[in-house]
Amino acid sequence: MEQLSLHRRMYDRGLRLLLRLAAALVCALLAGLIGVIFLQGLPNLTWAMLTSEPSVIRNITGILPNILNTVALVAGTLLIALPLGVGAAIYLTEYAASHRLAAVIEFAAETLTGIPSILYGLVGMLFFCQKLGWGSSIRAGILTLVIMILPTIVRTTQESLKTVPQSYREAALGLGSGKWRMIRTLVLPASVDGIVTGCILAVGRIVGESAALLYTAGSAAVLARSLGELLTTSGGSLTVALYMYSMERGKIEVGFAIASILMVLTLLIDLSAKLVGRKLRRN
Amino acid sequence: MDILSTRGLDLWYGDNQALKHIDMDIPERQVTALIGPSGCGKSTFLKTLNRMNDLVPAVRVEGLVTYRERDIYAPGTDVTWLRRQVGMVFQKPNPFPMSIYDNIAYGPRIHGVRSKARLDDIVERSLKGAAIWDEVKDRLKKSALSLSGGQQQRLCIARALAVEPDVLLMDEATSALDPISTSKIEDLITELKEHYTIIIVTHNMQQATRISDTCAFFLLGELIEFGQTTQMFSMPRDKRTEDYITGRFG
């Protein structure tokens, strides 16, 4: 009896030690990564870099075009993907008569969210850049990202629609409400927190995307003179610029500077997703 | 005068037949109780009367259901119109996550009432009709979810009354409530039958005898017995009815 209890105590203590080690290792890795990036990146980050167009001749390093490209990519993608994705999710959860078909589409969407983004890049390049003859351009990048991000938006929207109690729907329909009115006045207000949180996280994915954009949006860093020019010409996002500076031009310090910007952006996006979600839930 | 009638009503959930050839005539301005053990089809029957079963996937209805001599399953029937005439109160109180006022005004707004004065009037009348006005008149702008369960259920009745229905369906509307709230709602039902036809599903035999005029006993999807409540409880015609109401099964 005594023997067994001692054995168990040792076992318990050993296991707890291992788990503690695992947790410590994860934390150390994370802290180390963030530390290295900020230590190497922040000292190299200058106001001039953030606000100027790069020039090889005048030896200027600037990432303003890349910042604007990223903004254009995020805005353009959301503008298209949001109404499309939320609309599709509403249709699938609230209207679709065939539940089997809806289940198949849901499964497909789930699978699509797990596909490596470079595959979306490849398809986007073949279709938008070559077949449609758009070349490397922000618009090709936007449409590729739309396809990439749609399944995520559909799934997260569906998940939050499904959390709305069925009893609300029954009560509204029982009062003679039409379906759209019920959705607009009850279902959407009750699920808006989840939908918004999902969209903010989608923004995070767009900001962090590189592989799909390298294929489709190109890597140029030139200030466009008009919105039309911005959309139809090649433009590298911050992530693509990070790759170009560190791998192709050997300016690793600029790479770290961009990395620290991306890190702060990601942090802000995650934080705002949490805050907005909490705030909407409270209302 | 019969307000709702069914003839040869069959209903299937997939391959499972839940209602078998139901013929019933429900009298106007009376309380009709549907009783029977769980799974006997009484709630399913109730929901065929305002087509709430449409929401269930793979449901199939055959036979005739008429409301004031109109076939409500005929193609082209306006379900919105039907549900306005035949309102429903559910087993669990299900107020919307909005203010008490907006809960009551929800139905009238659907049907096009915009004027503030008219809405105010409807809200007050409906809440009085459901015997809850005195408890909530000072906090109409407060969330309906802050009310107790019994108050929430009376709010739901008021919400159903606000669209001025002709018939009120109640699906075990008191089974989730305490005895005091239950007796308040029973008193309310007795008063409401002056103006409305009420059909209740209940598991509570005493409740059926207390408040209903007519009673229907369902078993395994069949209508076993239908008639005056007093007669059914004192002298049931069918052996199975007798066994059920004397508590031998169910």
Coordinates of C-alpha atoms in Angstrom, one line a residue:
Chain A
M1 CA 0.0 0.0 0.0
E2 CA 2.8 2.4 1.1
Q3 CA 4.8 1.3 -1.9
L4 CA 2.0 2.1 -4.4
S5 CA 1.2 5.4 -2.9
L6 CA 4.9 6.5 -3.1
H7 CA 5.0 5.3 -6.7
R8 CA 1.9 7.3 -7.5
R9 CA 3.3 10.4 -5.8
M10 CA 6.5 10.2 -7.8
Y11 CA 4.5 9.7 -11.0
D12 CA 2.3 12.6 -10.3
R13 CA 5.3 14.9 -9.4
G14 CA 7.2 13.8 -12.5
L15 CA 4.3 14.4 -14.8
R16 CA 3.7 17.8 -13.3
L17 CA 7.3 18.8 -13.9
L18 CA 7.1 17.7 -17.5
L19 CA 4.0 19.8 -18.1
R20 CA 5.6 22.8 -16.4
L21 CA 8.6 22.4 -18.6
A22 CA 6.5 22.2 -21.8
A23 CA 4.6 25.4 -20.8
A24 CA 7.9 27.2 -20.0
L25 CA 9.4 26.2 -23.3
V26 CA 6.5 27.5 -25.2
C27 CA 6.5 30.8 -23.3
A28 CA 10.3 31.1 -23.8
L29 CA 10.0 30.5 -27.5
L30 CA 7.3 33.1 -27.9
A31 CA 9.0 35.7 -25.8
G32 CA 12.3 35.0 -27.5
L33 CA 10.8 35.4 -31.0
I34 CA 9.0 38.7 -30.1
G35 CA 12.1 39.9 -28.4
V36 CA 14.5 39.2 -31.3
I37 CA 12.1 40.8 -33.8
F38 CA 11.6 44.0 -31.8
L39 CA 15.2 44.3 -30.7
Q40 CA 16.4 44.0 -34.3
G41 CA 13.5 45.8 -35.9
L42 CA 12.5 48.8 -33.8
P43 CA 15.9 50.5 -33.9
N44 CA 15.8 50.3 -37.7
L45 CA 12.3 51.7 -38.0
T46 CA 12.4 55.4 -38.9
W47 CA 9.7 57.9 -39.7
A48 CA 11.3 58.5 -43.0
M49 CA 11.0 54.8 -43.9
L50 CA 7.3 54.8 -43.1
T51 CA 6.5 57.8 -45.2
S52 CA 8.7 57.6 -48.3
E53 CA 8.8 55.8 -51.6
P54 CA 11.9 53.8 -52.1
S55 CA 14.5 54.8 -54.7
V56 CA 17.6 52.8 -55.7
I57 CA 19.3 55.8 -57.4
R58 CA 18.8 58.2 -54.4
N59 CA 19.4 55.3 -52.0
I60 CA 16.2 55.8 -50.1
T61 CA 14.5 52.9 -48.3
G62 CA 10.8 53.4 -47.9
I63 CA 7.8 51.2 -47.3
L64 CA 5.0 53.7 -47.8
P65 CA 3.8 52.0 -51.0
N66 CA 3.8 48.6 -49.3
I67 CA 1.7 50.0 -46.5
L68 CA -0.8 51.5 -48.9
N69 CA -0.8 48.2 -50.9
T70 CA -1.7 46.3 -47.7
V71 CA -4.4 48.7 -46.9
A72 CA -5.8 48.4 -50.4
L73 CA -5.7 44.6 -50.3
V74 CA -7.5 44.5 -46.9
A75 CA -10.1 47.0 -47.9
G76 CA -10.8 45.6 -51.3
T77 CA -10.9 42.0 -50.1
L78 CA -13.3 42.8 -47.2
L79 CA -15.5 44.9 -49.5
I80 CA -16.2 41.9 -51.7
A81 CA -15.8 39.0 -49.3
L82 CA -17.9 40.4 -46.5
P83 CA -21.3 40.8 -48.2
L84 CA -20.7 37.6 -50.2
G85 CA -19.6 35.5 -47.3
V86 CA -22.2 36.7 -44.8
G87 CA -24.9 36.5 -47.4
A88 CA -23.9 32.9 -48.3
A89 CA -23.9 32.0 -44.6
I90 CA -27.3 33.4 -44.0
Y91 CA -28.6 31.5 -47.0
L92 CA -27.1 28.2 -45.9
T93 CA -28.2 28.4 -42.3
E94 CA -31.6 30.2 -42.6
Y95 CA -33.0 29.4 -46.1
A96 CA -31.4 26.3 -47.7
A97 CA -34.2 23.8 -48.0
S98 CA -31.9 20.9 -48.6
H99 CA -30.0 20.3 -45.3
R100 CA -27.9 17.6 -47.0
L101 CA -26.7 20.1 -49.6
A102 CA -26.0 22.7 -46.9
A103 CA -24.0 20.1 -45.0
V104 CA -22.0 19.2 -48.1
I105 CA -21.2 22.9 -48.7
E106 CA -20.3 23.4 -45.1
F107 CA -17.9 20.4 -45.2
A108 CA -16.4 21.8 -48.4
A109 CA -15.9 25.2 -46.9
E110 CA -14.3 23.6 -43.8
T111 CA -11.8 21.7 -46.1
L112 CA -11.1 24.9 -48.1
T113 CA -10.1 26.8 -45.0
G114 CA -7.3 24.2 -44.4
I115 CA -5.7 24.4 -47.9
P116 CA -2.2 26.0 -48.1
S117 CA -2.6 29.5 -49.3
I118 CA 0.1 29.0 -52.0
L119 CA -2.5 26.9 -53.9
Y120 CA -4.9 29.8 -54.0
G121 CA -2.0 31.9 -55.3
L122 CA -1.3 29.4 -58.0
V123 CA -4.9 29.3 -59.2
G124 CA -5.2 33.0 -58.9
M125 CA -2.1 33.5 -61.0
L126 CA -3.3 31.1 -63.7
F127 CA -6.8 32.6 -63.8
F128 CA -6.7 36.3 -63.0
C129 CA -3.1 37.2 -64.1
Q130 CA -2.9 35.0 -67.2
K131 CA -6.3 33.9 -68.4
L132 CA -7.8 37.3 -67.8
G133 CA -4.6 39.0 -68.8
W134 CA -4.5 41.2 -65.7
G135 CA -0.8 40.5 -64.9
S136 CA 0.5 40.9 -61.4
S137 CA -1.8 43.5 -59.9
I138 CA -3.5 44.4 -56.7
R139 CA -6.9 43.5 -58.2
A140 CA -5.7 40.0 -59.0
G141 CA -4.4 39.8 -55.4
I142 CA -7.7 41.0 -54.0
L143 CA -9.8 38.5 -55.9
T144 CA -7.4 35.7 -54.9
L145 CA -7.7 36.7 -51.3
V146 CA -11.5 36.9 -51.6
I147 CA -11.5 33.2 -52.7
M148 CA -9.1 32.3 -49.9
I149 CA -10.9 34.1 -47.2
L150 CA -14.6 33.4 -48.2
P151 CA -14.7 29.9 -46.6
T152 CA -13.5 31.3 -43.3
I153 CA -16.1 34.1 -43.3
V154 CA -18.9 31.7 -44.3
R155 CA -17.9 29.3 -41.5
T156 CA -17.5 31.8 -38.7
T157 CA -20.7 33.6 -39.7
Q158 CA -22.6 30.3 -39.8
E159 CA -21.3 29.3 -36.4
S160 CA -22.5 32.5 -34.8
L161 CA -25.9 32.3 -36.6
K162 CA -26.3 28.8 -35.1
T163 CA -25.8 30.1 -31.6
V164 CA -29.0 32.2 -31.9
P165 CA -31.7 30.2 -30.0
Q166 CA -34.2 28.5 -32.3
S167 CA -36.9 29.8 -29.9
Y168 CA -36.4 33.4 -31.2
R169 CA -37.0 32.2 -34.7
E170 CA -40.1 30.2 -33.7
A171 CA -41.6 33.1 -31.8
A172 CA -41.0 35.6 -34.6
L173 CA -42.4 33.3 -37.3
G174 CA -45.3 32.4 -35.0
L175 CA -46.2 36.1 -34.9
G176 CA -46.5 36.1 -38.7
S177 CA -43.1 37.6 -39.4
G178 CA -41.5 37.0 -42.7
K179 CA -38.1 35.2 -42.8
W180 CA -36.0 38.2 -43.8
R181 CA -37.6 40.4 -41.2
M182 CA -36.9 37.8 -38.5
I183 CA -33.3 37.6 -39.7
R184 CA -32.8 41.3 -39.7
T185 CA -34.5 42.1 -36.4
L186 CA -33.5 39.1 -34.3
V187 CA -31.0 36.7 -35.8
L188 CA -28.4 39.3 -37.0
P189 CA -28.5 41.5 -33.9
A190 CA -28.1 38.4 -31.7
S191 CA -25.1 37.1 -33.7
V192 CA -23.3 40.3 -34.8
D193 CA -20.6 39.9 -32.2
G194 CA -19.4 36.6 -33.6
I195 CA -19.7 37.8 -37.2
V196 CA -17.6 40.9 -36.5
T197 CA -15.0 39.0 -34.5
G198 CA -14.7 36.5 -37.4
C199 CA -14.2 39.3 -39.9
I200 CA -11.5 41.0 -37.8
L201 CA -9.7 37.7 -37.6
A202 CA -10.0 37.4 -41.4
V203 CA -8.3 40.8 -41.6
G204 CA -5.5 39.3 -39.6
R205 CA -5.2 36.5 -42.1
I206 CA -5.1 39.0 -45.0
V207 CA -2.4 41.2 -43.4
G208 CA -0.3 38.1 -42.7
E209 CA -0.7 36.5 -46.2
S210 CA 2.3 36.4 -48.4
A211 CA 2.5 33.2 -50.6
A212 CA -0.8 33.9 -52.4
L213 CA 0.1 37.5 -53.0
L214 CA 3.7 36.8 -54.2
Y215 CA 2.0 35.0 -57.2
T216 CA -0.8 37.4 -57.9
A217 CA -0.2 41.0 -56.6
G218 CA 3.4 41.2 -57.4
S219 CA 6.2 42.9 -55.4
A220 CA 6.5 46.5 -56.8
A221 CA 6.8 49.4 -54.4
V222 CA 5.8 52.4 -56.4
L223 CA 3.3 55.1 -55.3
A224 CA 0.2 54.9 -57.5
R225 CA -1.2 58.2 -58.7
S226 CA -4.8 57.1 -58.8
L227 CA -7.0 54.3 -57.4
G228 CA -7.3 52.8 -60.8
E229 CA -3.6 52.7 -61.2
L230 CA -3.2 51.3 -57.7
L231 CA -5.6 48.4 -58.5
T232 CA -4.3 47.5 -61.9
T233 CA -0.5 47.6 -61.3
S234 CA 1.8 45.3 -59.4
G235 CA 2.1 46.1 -55.7
G236 CA 3.8 44.2 -52.9
S237 CA 2.2 44.0 -49.5
L238 CA 4.2 44.4 -46.3
T239 CA 4.7 40.7 -46.0
V240 CA 6.0 40.5 -49.6
A241 CA 8.2 43.5 -49.0
L242 CA 9.6 41.7 -45.9
Y243 CA 10.5 38.7 -48.1
M244 CA 12.0 40.9 -50.9
Y245 CA 14.2 43.0 -48.5
S246 CA 15.5 40.0 -46.5
M247 CA 15.9 37.4 -49.3
E248 CA 16.5 39.3 -52.5
R249 CA 18.2 42.5 -51.5
G250 CA 20.1 41.3 -48.4
K251 CA 18.7 44.2 -46.3
I252 CA 17.9 42.0 -43.3
E253 CA 17.5 45.0 -41.0
V254 CA 14.7 46.5 -43.2
G255 CA 13.1 43.0 -43.0
F256 CA 13.1 43.1 -39.2
A257 CA 11.7 46.6 -39.2
I258 CA 8.7 45.4 -41.4
A259 CA 8.4 42.3 -39.2
S260 CA 8.0 44.5 -36.1
I261 CA 5.3 46.5 -37.8
L262 CA 3.4 43.3 -38.8
M263 CA 3.8 42.1 -35.2
V264 CA 2.2 45.2 -33.8
L265 CA -0.5 45.1 -36.4
T266 CA -1.4 41.4 -35.6
L267 CA -1.5 42.3 -31.9
L268 CA -3.8 45.2 -32.5
I269 CA -6.1 43.1 -34.7
D270 CA -6.4 40.3 -32.2
L271 CA -7.0 42.8 -29.4
S272 CA -9.7 44.7 -31.3
A273 CA -11.4 41.4 -32.2
K274 CA -11.5 40.6 -28.5
L275 CA -12.7 44.0 -27.4
V276 CA -15.3 44.5 -30.1
G277 CA -16.7 41.0 -29.6
R278 CA -17.0 41.6 -25.8
K279 CA -18.5 45.1 -26.3
L280 CA -21.1 43.8 -28.8
R281 CA -22.0 40.9 -26.6
R282 CA -22.7 43.2 -23.7
N283 CA -25.1 45.3 -25.7
Chain B
M1 CA -69.6 26.8 -34.7
D2 CA -66.3 25.1 -35.5
I3 CA -63.3 27.3 -36.2
L4 CA -60.7 24.7 -37.1
S5 CA -61.3 21.3 -38.6
T6 CA -59.2 18.4 -39.8
R7 CA -60.2 15.5 -42.0
G8 CA -58.0 12.5 -42.5
L9 CA -55.0 14.3 -41.3
D10 CA -51.8 12.3 -41.6
L11 CA -48.3 13.5 -40.8
W12 CA -44.9 11.9 -41.3
Y13 CA -41.5 12.9 -40.0
G14 CA -39.4 11.1 -42.6
D15 CA -40.7 7.6 -42.5
N16 CA -42.2 7.9 -39.1
Q17 CA -45.9 8.5 -39.0
A18 CA -46.7 10.9 -36.2
L19 CA -50.4 11.5 -36.8
K20 CA -52.8 9.0 -38.1
H21 CA -56.0 10.0 -39.8
I22 CA -57.1 12.7 -37.4
D23 CA -60.7 14.0 -37.8
M24 CA -61.5 16.8 -35.4
D25 CA -63.7 19.9 -35.2
I26 CA -62.6 22.5 -32.7
P27 CA -65.4 24.8 -31.4
E28 CA -65.0 28.5 -31.4
R29 CA -64.5 30.5 -28.2
Q30 CA -63.9 27.5 -26.0
V31 CA -60.8 26.0 -24.4
T32 CA -59.8 22.7 -26.1
A33 CA -57.2 20.6 -24.3
L34 CA -55.1 18.0 -26.1
I35 CA -53.9 15.3 -23.7
G36 CA -51.9 12.1 -23.9
P37 CA -48.6 10.6 -23.0
S38 CA -45.3 12.0 -24.4
G39 CA -44.8 11.3 -28.1
C40 CA -48.5 10.7 -28.7
G41 CA -48.6 13.5 -31.3
K42 CA -50.5 16.2 -29.5
S43 CA -47.9 18.9 -29.9
T44 CA -47.4 17.9 -33.5
F45 CA -51.1 18.2 -34.1
L46 CA -51.1 21.6 -32.5
K47 CA -48.4 22.8 -34.8
T48 CA -50.2 21.7 -37.9
L49 CA -52.9 24.2 -37.1
N50 CA -50.7 27.2 -37.8
R51 CA -48.2 25.4 -40.0
M52 CA -45.3 25.7 -37.5
N53 CA -44.4 22.2 -38.6
D54 CA -43.2 23.7 -41.9
L55 CA -40.0 24.6 -40.0
V56 CA -39.2 20.9 -39.3
P57 CA -37.1 19.3 -42.1
A58 CA -38.6 16.3 -43.9
V59 CA -42.1 16.7 -42.6
R60 CA -45.0 15.6 -44.8
V61 CA -48.7 16.5 -44.3
E62 CA -51.7 14.9 -46.0
G63 CA -55.4 15.3 -45.5
L64 CA -57.4 18.5 -44.9
V65 CA -57.0 21.2 -42.3
T66 CA -59.4 24.1 -42.5
Y67 CA -59.5 27.4 -40.6
R68 CA -62.9 29.1 -41.0
E69 CA -63.5 26.8 -44.0
R70 CA -60.3 27.7 -45.8
D71 CA -57.9 24.9 -46.6
I72 CA -54.7 26.2 -44.9
Y73 CA -52.4 23.7 -46.7
A74 CA -53.7 24.8 -50.2
P75 CA -51.0 26.1 -52.4
G76 CA -50.8 29.8 -52.3
T77 CA -51.8 30.1 -48.6
D78 CA -50.3 33.1 -47.0
V79 CA -48.6 31.5 -44.0
T80 CA -47.9 35.0 -42.5
W81 CA -51.6 35.7 -42.6
L82 CA -52.5 32.3 -41.1
R83 CA -50.0 32.7 -38.2
R84 CA -51.4 36.1 -37.5
Q85 CA -54.9 34.6 -37.1
V86 CA -53.7 31.5 -35.2
G87 CA -51.1 32.7 -32.7
M88 CA -48.9 30.5 -30.6
V89 CA -47.4 30.5 -27.1
F90 CA -44.5 28.0 -26.6
Q91 CA -43.6 25.6 -23.8
K92 CA -40.6 27.6 -22.6
P93 CA -41.1 31.4 -22.3
N94 CA -39.2 32.8 -25.3
P95 CA -39.1 36.6 -25.0
F96 CA -36.9 38.4 -27.5
P97 CA -33.7 40.0 -26.1
M98 CA -35.2 43.5 -26.3
S99 CA -37.3 45.7 -24.1
I100 CA -40.7 44.7 -22.8
Y101 CA -42.3 47.3 -25.0
D102 CA -40.5 46.2 -28.2
N103 CA -41.4 42.6 -27.5
I104 CA -45.1 43.5 -27.5
A105 CA -44.7 45.9 -30.5
Y106 CA -42.8 43.3 -32.5
G107 CA -45.9 41.7 -34.0
P108 CA -47.9 44.9 -34.7
R109 CA -44.8 46.4 -36.4
I110 CA -44.6 43.4 -38.7
H111 CA -48.1 44.0 -39.7
G112 CA -47.4 47.6 -40.5
V113 CA -48.4 49.6 -37.4
R114 CA -46.0 52.6 -37.3
S115 CA -47.8 55.3 -35.2
K116 CA -46.3 55.7 -31.7
A117 CA -49.7 56.4 -30.2
R118 CA -51.3 53.3 -31.7
L119 CA -48.3 51.1 -30.6
D120 CA -48.5 52.6 -27.1
D121 CA -52.2 51.7 -27.0
I122 CA -51.7 48.1 -28.3
V123 CA -48.8 47.5 -25.8
E124 CA -51.0 48.6 -22.9
R125 CA -54.0 46.7 -24.0
S126 CA -52.1 43.5 -24.7
L127 CA -50.2 43.6 -21.3
K128 CA -53.5 44.2 -19.5
G129 CA -55.1 41.4 -21.5
A130 CA -52.4 39.1 -20.3
A131 CA -52.7 40.3 -16.7
I132 CA -49.2 41.6 -16.4
W133 CA -49.6 45.3 -17.0
D134 CA -49.5 46.3 -13.3
E135 CA -46.2 44.5 -12.8
V136 CA -44.4 46.0 -15.7
K137 CA -46.0 49.4 -16.5
D138 CA -43.1 51.3 -14.8
R139 CA -40.4 49.5 -16.7
L140 CA -41.5 49.0 -20.2
K141 CA -38.1 50.0 -21.5
K142 CA -36.3 47.4 -19.4
S143 CA -35.2 44.2 -21.0
A144 CA -37.8 41.5 -21.1
L145 CA -35.1 39.0 -20.0
S146 CA -35.1 40.6 -16.5
L147 CA -38.6 39.3 -15.8
S148 CA -39.3 36.1 -13.9
G149 CA -40.2 32.9 -15.7
G150 CA -43.9 33.3 -15.0
Q151 CA -43.9 37.0 -16.0
Q152 CA -42.0 36.1 -19.2
Q153 CA -44.7 33.6 -20.1
R154 CA -47.4 36.1 -19.6
L155 CA -45.4 38.6 -21.6
C156 CA -45.3 36.0 -24.4
I157 CA -49.0 35.7 -24.2
A158 CA -49.4 39.5 -24.4
R159 CA -47.0 39.4 -27.4
A160 CA -49.2 36.9 -29.1
L161 CA -52.4 38.9 -28.3
A162 CA -50.9 42.1 -29.7
V163 CA -51.4 41.0 -33.3
E164 CA -55.1 40.4 -32.4
P165 CA -55.3 36.7 -33.3
D166 CA -58.5 34.7 -33.6
V167 CA -57.1 31.5 -32.1
L168 CA -54.3 31.0 -29.5
L169 CA -52.3 27.8 -29.5
M170 CA -50.5 27.0 -26.2
D171 CA -47.9 24.2 -26.2
E172 CA -47.6 23.2 -22.6
A173 CA -47.4 26.8 -21.8
T174 CA -47.3 26.3 -18.0
S175 CA -45.1 23.2 -17.7
A176 CA -41.9 25.2 -17.1
L177 CA -43.6 27.4 -14.4
D178 CA -44.1 27.3 -10.7
P179 CA -47.6 26.6 -9.3
I180 CA -48.5 30.3 -8.6
S181 CA -47.5 31.4 -12.1
T182 CA -49.4 28.4 -13.5
S183 CA -52.6 29.3 -11.6
K184 CA -52.3 32.9 -12.8
I185 CA -52.1 31.7 -16.4
E186 CA -54.9 29.3 -16.0
D187 CA -57.1 32.2 -14.7
L188 CA -56.0 34.2 -17.7
I189 CA -56.9 31.4 -20.1
T190 CA -60.4 31.2 -18.6
E191 CA -60.9 34.9 -19.2
L192 CA -59.4 34.9 -22.7
K193 CA -61.9 32.4 -24.0
E194 CA -64.5 35.1 -24.1
H195 CA -62.7 36.6 -27.1
Y196 CA -60.4 33.9 -28.3
T197 CA -60.5 30.2 -29.2
I198 CA -57.8 28.5 -27.2
I199 CA -56.2 25.2 -27.8
I200 CA -53.8 23.9 -25.1
V201 CA -51.5 20.9 -25.0
T202 CA -51.1 19.8 -21.4
H203 CA -49.5 17.0 -19.5
N204 CA -51.4 18.0 -16.4
M205 CA -54.7 16.2 -16.1
Q206 CA -56.0 18.5 -13.4
Q207 CA -55.2 21.4 -15.6
A208 CA -57.3 19.9 -18.4
T209 CA -60.3 19.4 -16.1
R210 CA -59.9 22.9 -14.6
I211 CA -59.8 25.0 -17.7
S212 CA -60.9 23.1 -20.7
D213 CA -64.4 22.7 -22.2
T214 CA -63.5 20.1 -24.8
C215 CA -60.8 17.5 -24.6
A216 CA -59.0 15.3 -27.0
F217 CA -57.0 12.2 -26.0
F218 CA -54.2 11.2 -28.3
L219 CA -52.3 7.9 -28.2
L220 CA -49.5 6.8 -30.6
G221 CA -50.6 9.3 -33.2
E222 CA -54.2 8.5 -33.1
L223 CA -57.1 10.5 -31.7
I224 CA -58.7 8.0 -29.3
E225 CA -61.4 10.2 -27.8
F226 CA -62.8 13.7 -28.3
G227 CA -65.7 15.3 -26.5
Q228 CA -66.8 17.4 -23.6
T229 CA -64.2 17.5 -20.9
T230 CA -66.6 16.8 -18.0
Q231 CA -68.0 13.8 -19.8
M232 CA -64.6 12.4 -20.8
F233 CA -63.2 12.6 -17.2
S234 CA -66.3 11.2 -15.6
M235 CA -67.4 8.6 -18.1
P236 CA -64.7 7.9 -20.7
R237 CA -66.0 6.0 -23.7
D238 CA -62.7 4.2 -24.4
K239 CA -60.9 1.9 -22.1
R240 CA -57.5 3.4 -23.0
T241 CA -58.8 6.9 -22.1
E242 CA -59.9 5.6 -18.8
D243 CA -56.5 4.0 -18.2
Y244 CA -54.7 7.2 -19.0
I245 CA -56.7 9.6 -17.0
T246 CA -56.7 7.3 -14.0
G247 CA -53.0 7.2 -14.2
R248 CA -52.5 3.6 -15.2
F249 CA -49.8 4.6 -17.8
G250 CA -48.2 7.7 -19.3

